[in-house]
Amino acid sequence: MNPTTRPATLRRLLGVAALTCSLALVGACGSDDDSGGSESSQAIEELGENEGQVSILTWPGYVEDGSNDPNVDWVTPFEDETGCQVTSKVYGTSDEAFNLAKTGEYDVIAASGDLSLRLVASDEAAAVNTDLVPNYEGIFDFLKDTEWNTVDGVNYGIPHGYGANLLMYNTDVVKPAPTSWSAVFTDASKYAGKVTAYDSPIYIADAALYLMKHEPDLGITNPYALDADQLDAAVDLLKEQRQSIGEYWSDYLKEISAFQTGDSVVGTSWQVIVNAIDQPNIEAILPEEGATAWNDTWMLSSQAENVNCAYAWMDYIASPEANATATEYFGEAPNSEAACELTTDPNHCDTYHAGDEEFSEQLWYWRTPIAECLDGRTDVTCTDYSEWTAAWTEIKG
């Protein structure tokens, strides 16, 4: 399928809103259990009869029932197979999803790494017994038991699709071909007014990753774990970059347009955007420093009223057939080799580096910055997302 035919599904708008509580302050996020053994950490041991319905909170493009495009429907086969009628609610930001999840109106939640652990910390996510999800076994091993879907050995979800934030550039203008993120940082002035960057505080992690590789004396070992001095260094780099930025983007359509007109010639992008532009002079690479990225997780609400149908959905969407259809439609890497064998585009998984563990090891999947340093340091306090949000406002001016 041509990516340009699905405008609604790509409006992921992965920008993350201000974070109001950190995982280090679980009590402030709604947990009254000081023992660390809340009921939500105890996964069910067996399933019962399907309840006949399931409510899903989701990113756009993840739960398609034909209403957006009559030719795009993987919900109806699920309903026919299980008897679970699907209702879904689309959200635009992780902060919005967090607030919606707290209402208890949803059984299953599709969560990126900046949301998943917030749900766990606030006891809004229930542990998942992967033995009750037969299709879990076929998922790529490197997506399992990760820092964004597993806590203290307890699994809280089923991995879905994933993708990297790439460096996209116009080959007619950006010469020689870049190999490093320096094209948008230290060398950005060469393309002043035509540099673009993702419009979100989480983009600070991209600057931190660059500094981690080029200024080791700063001591950055995880781009989501920045103490005050490290955050200041990232902010300084982004303020310098700001002088060359033509525009920040969060709407993929605007980035497509800017590259097509030449208003932007270099900046952060996604593979699906490169595909949508489909011009020989627009290319994208994974720079030598690696990149930030996302991997989404299907999570079970701790307030789920339809647990059996929720498990049925998590197993179904992890199946090779459904996962291939959903991830190809959205524009990301599927979660299993079997799914790769079922994509309509035989090159889809090669294009998105699905199953390429070496490629994945170069990615820093989104995490929510919290005061308790994610890199394991205990001698300092790290900056949390509220501080990143304030810094981003300062950067943009």
Coordinates of C-alpha atoms in Angstrom, one line a residue:
M1 CA 0.0 0.0 0.0
N2 CA 1.2 3.5 -0.8
P3 CA 1.8 5.3 2.5
T4 CA 0.4 8.5 1.0
T5 CA -3.1 6.9 0.9
R6 CA -3.5 6.9 4.7
P7 CA -3.3 10.4 6.1
A8 CA -5.2 9.7 9.3
T9 CA -3.1 6.8 10.4
L10 CA 0.2 8.7 10.5
R11 CA -1.0 11.4 12.7
R12 CA 0.7 9.8 15.6
L13 CA 2.0 13.1 16.9
L14 CA 4.5 11.4 19.2
G15 CA 5.1 14.5 21.1
V16 CA 4.8 13.9 24.8
A17 CA 3.0 16.4 27.1
A18 CA 4.3 17.6 30.5
L19 CA 4.8 14.8 33.0
T20 CA 3.2 15.5 36.4
C21 CA 4.5 12.6 38.4
S22 CA 7.6 10.4 38.2
L23 CA 8.1 6.7 38.8
A24 CA 10.2 7.6 41.7
L25 CA 7.2 9.0 43.4
V26 CA 4.8 6.2 43.0
G27 CA 2.6 7.4 45.8
A28 CA 2.0 10.7 44.1
C29 CA 0.9 8.8 41.0
G30 CA -1.9 7.1 42.9
S31 CA -0.5 4.0 44.6
D32 CA -1.2 3.6 48.3
D33 CA 0.7 0.3 48.6
D34 CA 4.0 0.8 50.3
S35 CA 4.9 -2.9 50.1
G36 CA 5.4 -2.9 46.3
G37 CA 3.1 -5.8 45.9
S38 CA -0.1 -4.4 44.5
E39 CA -2.7 -6.6 43.1
S40 CA -1.9 -5.2 39.6
S41 CA 1.5 -7.0 39.8
Q42 CA -0.2 -10.4 40.1
A43 CA -1.1 -11.7 36.7
I44 CA -4.2 -14.0 36.3
E45 CA -3.5 -17.7 36.0
E46 CA -6.3 -18.8 33.7
L47 CA -8.9 -17.3 31.3
G48 CA -12.7 -17.7 31.4
E49 CA -15.4 -17.1 28.9
N50 CA -15.2 -14.1 26.7
E51 CA -17.4 -11.2 27.9
G52 CA -18.6 -10.3 24.4
Q53 CA -16.9 -6.8 24.3
V54 CA -13.6 -5.0 24.7
S55 CA -12.7 -1.4 24.9
I56 CA -9.4 -0.2 23.5
L57 CA -7.4 3.0 24.0
T58 CA -5.1 3.4 21.0
W59 CA -2.8 5.4 18.8
P60 CA -4.4 6.3 15.4
G61 CA -4.0 3.5 12.9
Y62 CA -3.7 0.6 15.4
V63 CA -7.4 -0.5 15.6
E64 CA -8.9 -0.2 12.2
D65 CA -12.5 -1.5 11.5
G66 CA -13.1 -0.2 8.0
S67 CA -14.8 3.0 9.1
N68 CA -11.7 5.1 8.0
D69 CA -11.1 3.0 4.9
P70 CA -13.5 0.1 3.9
N71 CA -10.4 -1.8 2.6
V72 CA -8.6 -1.6 5.9
D73 CA -10.2 -3.7 8.6
W74 CA -8.6 -6.2 11.0
V75 CA -11.1 -5.6 13.8
T76 CA -14.0 -7.4 12.1
P77 CA -12.2 -10.7 11.7
F78 CA -11.3 -10.5 15.4
E79 CA -14.9 -9.9 16.4
D80 CA -16.1 -12.8 14.2
E81 CA -13.4 -15.1 15.7
T82 CA -13.9 -14.3 19.4
G83 CA -17.3 -12.8 19.7
C84 CA -15.7 -9.7 21.4
Q85 CA -17.2 -6.5 20.0
V86 CA -14.6 -3.8 19.8
T87 CA -15.0 -0.1 20.8
S88 CA -12.0 2.1 20.6
K89 CA -10.9 5.6 21.5
V90 CA -8.0 7.3 19.7
Y91 CA -5.7 9.6 21.5
G92 CA -3.1 12.1 20.3
T93 CA -0.5 12.3 23.1
S94 CA 0.7 10.0 25.9
D95 CA -0.4 12.5 28.5
E96 CA -3.9 12.4 27.1
A97 CA -3.8 8.6 27.2
F98 CA -2.6 8.6 30.8
N99 CA -5.6 10.7 31.9
L100 CA -8.0 8.6 29.8
A101 CA -6.7 5.4 31.2
K102 CA -7.3 6.5 34.8
T103 CA -11.1 6.7 34.0
G104 CA -11.2 2.9 33.9
E105 CA -13.3 3.0 30.7
Y106 CA -10.7 0.9 28.7
D107 CA -9.6 -2.7 28.9
V108 CA -6.5 -2.5 26.7
I109 CA -4.1 0.4 26.1
A110 CA -1.6 0.8 23.3
A111 CA 1.3 2.6 25.0
S112 CA 4.7 4.0 23.9
G113 CA 7.6 3.8 26.3
D114 CA 7.0 7.3 27.7
L115 CA 3.5 6.1 28.9
S116 CA 3.9 2.4 29.7
L117 CA 5.9 2.8 33.0
R118 CA 3.7 5.7 34.1
L119 CA 0.7 3.3 33.9
V120 CA 2.6 0.7 35.9
A121 CA 3.7 3.2 38.5
S122 CA 0.2 4.5 39.0
D123 CA -1.3 0.9 39.2
E124 CA -3.3 1.6 36.1
A125 CA -1.6 -1.4 34.3
A126 CA -2.1 -5.0 35.3
A127 CA 0.6 -7.7 34.9
V128 CA 0.2 -9.9 31.9
N129 CA 0.5 -13.6 31.9
T130 CA 2.3 -14.2 28.6
D131 CA 1.5 -17.9 28.9
L132 CA -2.1 -17.0 28.1
V133 CA -1.0 -15.2 25.0
P134 CA 0.1 -18.0 22.6
N135 CA 1.4 -15.6 19.9
Y136 CA 3.8 -14.0 22.4
E137 CA 6.2 -16.9 21.8
G138 CA 6.8 -15.8 18.2
I139 CA 7.7 -12.2 19.0
F140 CA 11.3 -11.2 18.5
D141 CA 13.2 -11.9 21.7
F142 CA 14.9 -8.5 21.8
L143 CA 11.5 -6.8 22.2
K144 CA 10.6 -8.9 25.3
D145 CA 11.5 -8.2 28.9
T146 CA 12.6 -4.7 28.1
E147 CA 12.8 -1.7 30.5
W148 CA 9.6 -0.2 29.0
N149 CA 7.4 -3.3 29.3
T150 CA 8.7 -5.3 32.3
V151 CA 9.3 -4.1 35.9
D152 CA 11.1 -6.2 38.5
G153 CA 10.7 -9.3 36.3
V154 CA 7.0 -8.8 36.0
N155 CA 5.7 -8.4 32.4
Y156 CA 3.2 -5.7 31.7
G157 CA 2.4 -6.0 28.1
I158 CA 2.8 -7.5 24.6
P159 CA 5.2 -5.8 22.2
H160 CA 3.7 -4.4 19.0
G161 CA 5.6 -2.5 16.3
Y162 CA 8.7 -0.3 16.5
G163 CA 10.6 2.3 14.5
A164 CA 13.6 4.6 14.6
N165 CA 14.0 8.4 14.4
L166 CA 16.2 8.8 11.3
L167 CA 18.3 11.5 9.7
M168 CA 16.6 12.6 6.5
Y169 CA 18.3 14.8 4.0
N170 CA 18.2 16.3 0.5
T171 CA 21.0 14.8 -1.5
D172 CA 21.1 17.8 -3.9
V173 CA 22.0 20.1 -1.0
V174 CA 23.5 18.2 1.8
K175 CA 26.9 17.2 0.5
P176 CA 28.9 15.1 1.2
A177 CA 26.3 12.6 2.3
P178 CA 26.1 12.8 6.1
T179 CA 26.9 9.9 8.4
S180 CA 26.4 11.6 11.7
W181 CA 23.9 13.7 13.6
S182 CA 26.5 16.5 13.4
A183 CA 24.6 17.5 10.2
V184 CA 21.8 19.0 12.4
F185 CA 24.0 20.0 15.4
T186 CA 27.5 21.2 15.0
D187 CA 27.2 21.6 11.2
A188 CA 23.7 22.9 11.2
S189 CA 24.8 26.5 10.3
K190 CA 25.6 25.1 6.8
Y191 CA 21.9 24.7 6.2
A192 CA 20.7 27.7 8.2
G193 CA 16.9 28.2 7.9
K194 CA 16.4 24.8 6.4
V195 CA 17.1 22.5 9.3
T196 CA 14.1 20.8 10.9
A197 CA 13.7 18.9 14.2
Y198 CA 10.9 17.1 16.0
D199 CA 8.8 19.4 18.1
S200 CA 8.7 17.8 21.5
P201 CA 10.7 17.9 24.8
I202 CA 11.6 14.2 24.1
Y203 CA 13.9 15.6 21.4
I204 CA 16.3 16.6 24.1
A205 CA 17.2 13.0 24.2
D206 CA 18.4 13.2 20.6
A207 CA 20.8 16.0 21.6
A208 CA 21.9 14.0 24.7
L209 CA 22.6 11.0 22.5
Y210 CA 24.8 13.1 20.3
L211 CA 26.7 14.5 23.3
M212 CA 27.0 11.0 24.8
K213 CA 29.0 10.0 21.7
H214 CA 31.0 13.2 21.1
E215 CA 31.6 14.7 24.6
P216 CA 32.3 11.7 26.8
D217 CA 33.5 13.9 29.6
L218 CA 29.9 14.8 30.3
G219 CA 29.4 11.3 31.6
I220 CA 26.1 10.7 29.7
T221 CA 25.5 6.9 29.4
N222 CA 21.7 7.0 28.9
P223 CA 20.1 9.9 26.9
Y224 CA 17.0 9.7 29.2
A225 CA 19.0 10.0 32.4
L226 CA 20.4 13.5 32.6
D227 CA 21.5 15.3 35.7
A228 CA 21.2 19.1 35.9
D229 CA 24.6 19.7 34.3
Q230 CA 24.0 17.2 31.5
L231 CA 20.6 18.7 30.8
D232 CA 22.2 22.1 30.6
A233 CA 24.7 20.8 28.0
A234 CA 21.9 19.4 25.9
V235 CA 19.9 22.6 26.2
D236 CA 23.0 24.6 25.1
L237 CA 23.4 22.4 22.0
L238 CA 19.8 22.8 21.1
K239 CA 19.8 26.5 21.6
E240 CA 22.7 26.7 19.2
Q241 CA 20.8 24.5 16.7
R242 CA 17.8 26.7 17.1
Q243 CA 19.5 29.5 15.2
S244 CA 19.5 27.2 12.1
I245 CA 16.0 25.7 12.5
G246 CA 13.5 26.7 9.8
E247 CA 10.7 25.0 11.6
Y248 CA 10.0 22.3 14.1
W249 CA 7.5 19.6 13.1
S250 CA 5.1 17.3 14.8
D251 CA 2.6 16.9 11.9
Y252 CA 4.2 14.6 9.4
L253 CA 2.4 16.3 6.5
K254 CA 4.2 19.5 7.2
E255 CA 7.6 17.8 7.1
I256 CA 6.7 16.1 3.8
S257 CA 5.7 19.4 2.3
A258 CA 8.8 21.2 3.6
F259 CA 11.1 18.6 2.0
Q260 CA 9.2 18.6 -1.2
T261 CA 9.4 22.4 -1.6
G262 CA 13.0 22.6 -0.4
D263 CA 12.1 24.6 2.7
S264 CA 13.7 21.9 4.7
V265 CA 16.8 20.0 3.6
V266 CA 17.9 18.0 6.7
G267 CA 16.4 16.9 9.9
T268 CA 14.8 14.2 12.0
S269 CA 12.3 11.9 10.4
W270 CA 10.7 8.5 10.2
Q271 CA 11.1 5.8 7.5
V272 CA 7.4 6.0 6.6
I273 CA 7.8 9.7 5.9
V274 CA 10.7 9.0 3.6
N275 CA 8.5 6.5 1.8
A276 CA 5.7 9.0 1.5
I277 CA 7.9 11.6 -0.1
D278 CA 9.2 9.0 -2.6
Q279 CA 11.7 11.3 -4.3
P280 CA 15.1 10.1 -5.4
N281 CA 16.8 13.1 -3.9
I282 CA 15.4 12.5 -0.4
E283 CA 17.2 9.8 1.6
A284 CA 17.4 8.8 5.3
I285 CA 20.0 7.0 7.3
L286 CA 20.6 5.7 10.8
P287 CA 23.6 7.9 11.8
E288 CA 26.7 6.4 13.3
E289 CA 25.7 7.5 16.8
G290 CA 22.5 5.5 16.7
A291 CA 19.1 7.1 17.3
T292 CA 16.1 7.4 19.6
A293 CA 13.2 5.2 18.7
W294 CA 9.8 3.8 19.9
N295 CA 8.4 0.4 20.6
D296 CA 4.7 0.2 21.6
T297 CA 3.2 -2.2 24.0
W298 CA -0.4 -3.6 24.3
M299 CA -1.2 -3.2 28.0
L300 CA -4.0 -4.6 30.2
S301 CA -5.8 -2.0 32.3
S302 CA -5.9 -2.8 36.1
Q303 CA -9.5 -1.6 35.9
A304 CA -10.4 -3.8 32.9
E305 CA -14.0 -5.2 33.1
N306 CA -13.5 -7.5 30.1
V307 CA -10.2 -9.3 30.9
N308 CA -10.9 -12.3 28.8
C309 CA -11.7 -10.3 25.7
A310 CA -8.7 -8.1 26.5
Y311 CA -6.4 -11.2 26.4
A312 CA -8.1 -12.3 23.2
W313 CA -7.3 -9.0 21.6
M314 CA -3.6 -9.0 22.8
D315 CA -3.2 -12.5 21.4
Y316 CA -4.9 -11.6 18.1
I317 CA -3.0 -8.4 17.4
A318 CA 0.2 -10.2 18.1
S319 CA -0.6 -12.9 15.6
P320 CA 1.5 -12.8 12.4
E321 CA -1.6 -12.0 10.2
A322 CA -2.9 -9.1 12.3
N323 CA 0.5 -7.7 13.3
A324 CA 1.7 -7.7 9.6
T325 CA -1.5 -5.9 8.5
A326 CA -1.4 -3.3 11.3
T327 CA 2.3 -2.5 11.3
E328 CA 2.5 -2.3 7.5
Y329 CA -0.6 0.0 7.4
F330 CA 0.8 2.3 10.1
G331 CA 4.4 2.3 8.8
E332 CA 6.7 0.5 11.3
A333 CA 8.5 -2.8 11.9
P334 CA 6.4 -5.8 12.7
N335 CA 7.1 -7.7 15.9
S336 CA 7.9 -11.2 14.5
E337 CA 9.5 -13.0 11.7
A338 CA 6.3 -14.7 10.9
A339 CA 4.6 -11.4 10.5
C340 CA 7.3 -10.3 8.1
E341 CA 6.4 -13.2 5.9
L342 CA 2.9 -12.0 5.5
T343 CA 3.3 -8.3 4.6
T344 CA 1.9 -7.3 1.2
D345 CA 5.1 -5.5 0.4
P346 CA 7.8 -8.2 0.3
N347 CA 10.4 -5.6 1.1
H348 CA 8.6 -4.0 4.0
C349 CA 10.6 -5.7 6.8
D350 CA 13.9 -5.0 5.1
T351 CA 12.9 -1.4 4.7
Y352 CA 12.0 -1.1 8.4
H353 CA 14.8 -3.4 9.7
A354 CA 12.4 -5.7 11.3
G355 CA 14.1 -8.4 13.3
D356 CA 17.5 -6.8 12.8
E357 CA 18.8 -7.1 16.3
E358 CA 22.0 -5.4 15.4
F359 CA 20.1 -2.4 14.1
S360 CA 17.8 -2.4 17.2
E361 CA 20.8 -2.4 19.5
Q362 CA 21.7 1.0 18.1
L363 CA 18.4 2.5 19.1
W364 CA 17.5 4.1 22.4
Y365 CA 13.8 3.4 22.8
W366 CA 11.8 6.2 24.5
R367 CA 11.7 6.3 28.2
T368 CA 10.2 8.8 30.5
P369 CA 12.9 10.9 32.3
I370 CA 12.5 10.7 36.1
A371 CA 14.3 11.9 39.1
E372 CA 15.6 8.4 39.9
C373 CA 18.4 8.1 37.3
L374 CA 17.6 5.5 34.7
D375 CA 21.3 4.8 34.2
G376 CA 21.6 3.5 37.8
R377 CA 23.4 6.4 39.4
T378 CA 22.4 7.0 43.0
D379 CA 24.8 9.9 43.9
V380 CA 22.8 12.5 41.9
T381 CA 19.2 13.4 41.1
C382 CA 18.3 13.3 37.5
T383 CA 16.0 15.7 35.8
D384 CA 12.4 14.7 35.2
Y385 CA 10.1 15.4 32.3
S386 CA 8.6 18.5 33.8
E387 CA 12.2 20.0 33.7
W388 CA 12.6 18.8 30.2
T389 CA 9.3 20.5 29.2
A390 CA 10.4 23.8 30.8
A391 CA 13.8 23.5 29.0
W392 CA 12.1 22.9 25.7
T393 CA 10.0 26.0 26.1
E394 CA 13.2 27.9 26.8
I395 CA 14.9 26.4 23.8
K396 CA 12.2 27.4 21.4
G397 CA 11.9 30.9 22.8

